[in-house]
Amino acid sequence: MITQPYHLYIERIAPETNMARFYALAVQPTLFGEMSLIRAWGRIGTRGQQMVHLFDNESQAINLFLDVLCEKRKRGYRPKRPVDIPRI
C-alpha cells in the first residue's frame, strides 16, 4: 500500500524557442491490486499524451518514477512556480 503520495507536475518553458511543455507523473494502485505509474506529457494548454506502466509492487513503480524525474530534471524541467494571489 502507498505510504505517501507520489504525484508530480513539472514544466519546461523556453520563450526563445517557443517551447512550453509539461510532464506529470503519478503512482497509483489499480483496481486489481497492482501498482501503476501514469505518465502524461505534452504542450501546455493541450491534452497531450498518456502512458501507463503496470508493476507487481510499489517499489518498482517508485524506482521508475525517480528515474524519469532525474531524466526530466536533466532536460530542464522544473516544478511550476506558485502563483502569487494579491490580497484585497
XYZ file of C-alpha atoms in Angstrom:
88
model
C 0.000 0.000 0.000
C 1.222 3.500 -0.786
C 2.596 5.160 2.342
C 2.898 8.604 0.779
C 1.506 10.130 -2.400
C 3.713 10.269 -5.462
C 2.340 12.995 -7.736
C 4.440 15.465 -9.684
C 3.802 18.182 -12.250
C 6.807 19.843 -13.921
C 7.212 22.279 -16.804
C 9.854 23.324 -19.299
C 9.368 26.798 -20.731
C 11.783 28.491 -23.146
C 10.203 31.536 -24.855
C 13.169 31.973 -27.205
C 12.422 28.600 -28.826
C 8.616 28.768 -28.369
C 8.770 25.788 -26.018
C 6.112 25.309 -23.335
C 5.884 21.678 -22.222
C 4.533 19.852 -19.195
C 5.187 16.438 -17.708
C 3.086 14.787 -14.989
C 3.822 11.619 -13.022
C 1.663 9.716 -10.526
C 1.986 6.368 -8.739
C -1.451 4.859 -8.074
C -2.923 1.456 -7.234
C -5.145 -0.246 -9.806
C -8.462 -1.948 -9.122
C -6.722 -5.322 -9.421
C -4.104 -4.761 -6.695
C -1.231 -3.825 -8.995
C 0.666 -0.558 -8.857
C 0.770 1.776 -11.825
C 2.902 4.709 -12.895
C 0.900 7.134 -15.010
C 2.910 9.489 -17.215
C 1.320 12.391 -19.093
C 3.140 14.942 -21.253
C 2.635 17.495 -23.994
C 2.421 21.188 -24.799
C 0.994 23.353 -22.015
C -2.658 24.042 -22.762
C -3.238 20.787 -24.657
C -4.401 17.386 -23.520
C -1.106 15.783 -24.521
C -0.354 12.079 -24.390
C -0.506 9.477 -21.639
C 1.244 6.205 -20.855
C 0.524 3.711 -18.052
C 3.114 1.265 -16.682
C 1.916 -1.643 -14.514
C 4.005 -3.217 -11.744
C 3.644 -6.029 -9.216
C 4.822 -3.899 -6.307
C 5.142 -0.281 -5.252
C 8.944 -0.169 -5.144
C 9.234 -0.927 -8.880
C 6.813 1.903 -9.696
C 8.661 4.340 -7.424
C 12.024 3.411 -8.958
C 10.746 4.234 -12.457
C 9.129 7.425 -11.086
C 12.506 8.578 -9.728
C 14.386 7.545 -12.890
C 12.004 9.531 -15.117
C 12.184 12.501 -12.741
C 16.002 12.535 -12.893
C 15.912 12.343 -16.688
C 13.456 15.231 -16.953
C 15.387 17.404 -14.480
C 18.499 16.977 -16.653
C 16.488 18.166 -19.671
C 15.421 21.373 -17.908
C 12.005 20.538 -16.442
C 11.251 22.306 -13.149
C 8.268 22.394 -10.762
C 5.725 25.080 -11.563
C 6.244 28.207 -9.509
C 3.462 29.097 -7.074
C 1.115 31.847 -8.197
C 1.001 34.979 -6.064
C -2.568 35.934 -5.230
C -2.885 39.625 -4.404
C -4.715 40.478 -1.202
C -7.773 42.637 -1.479
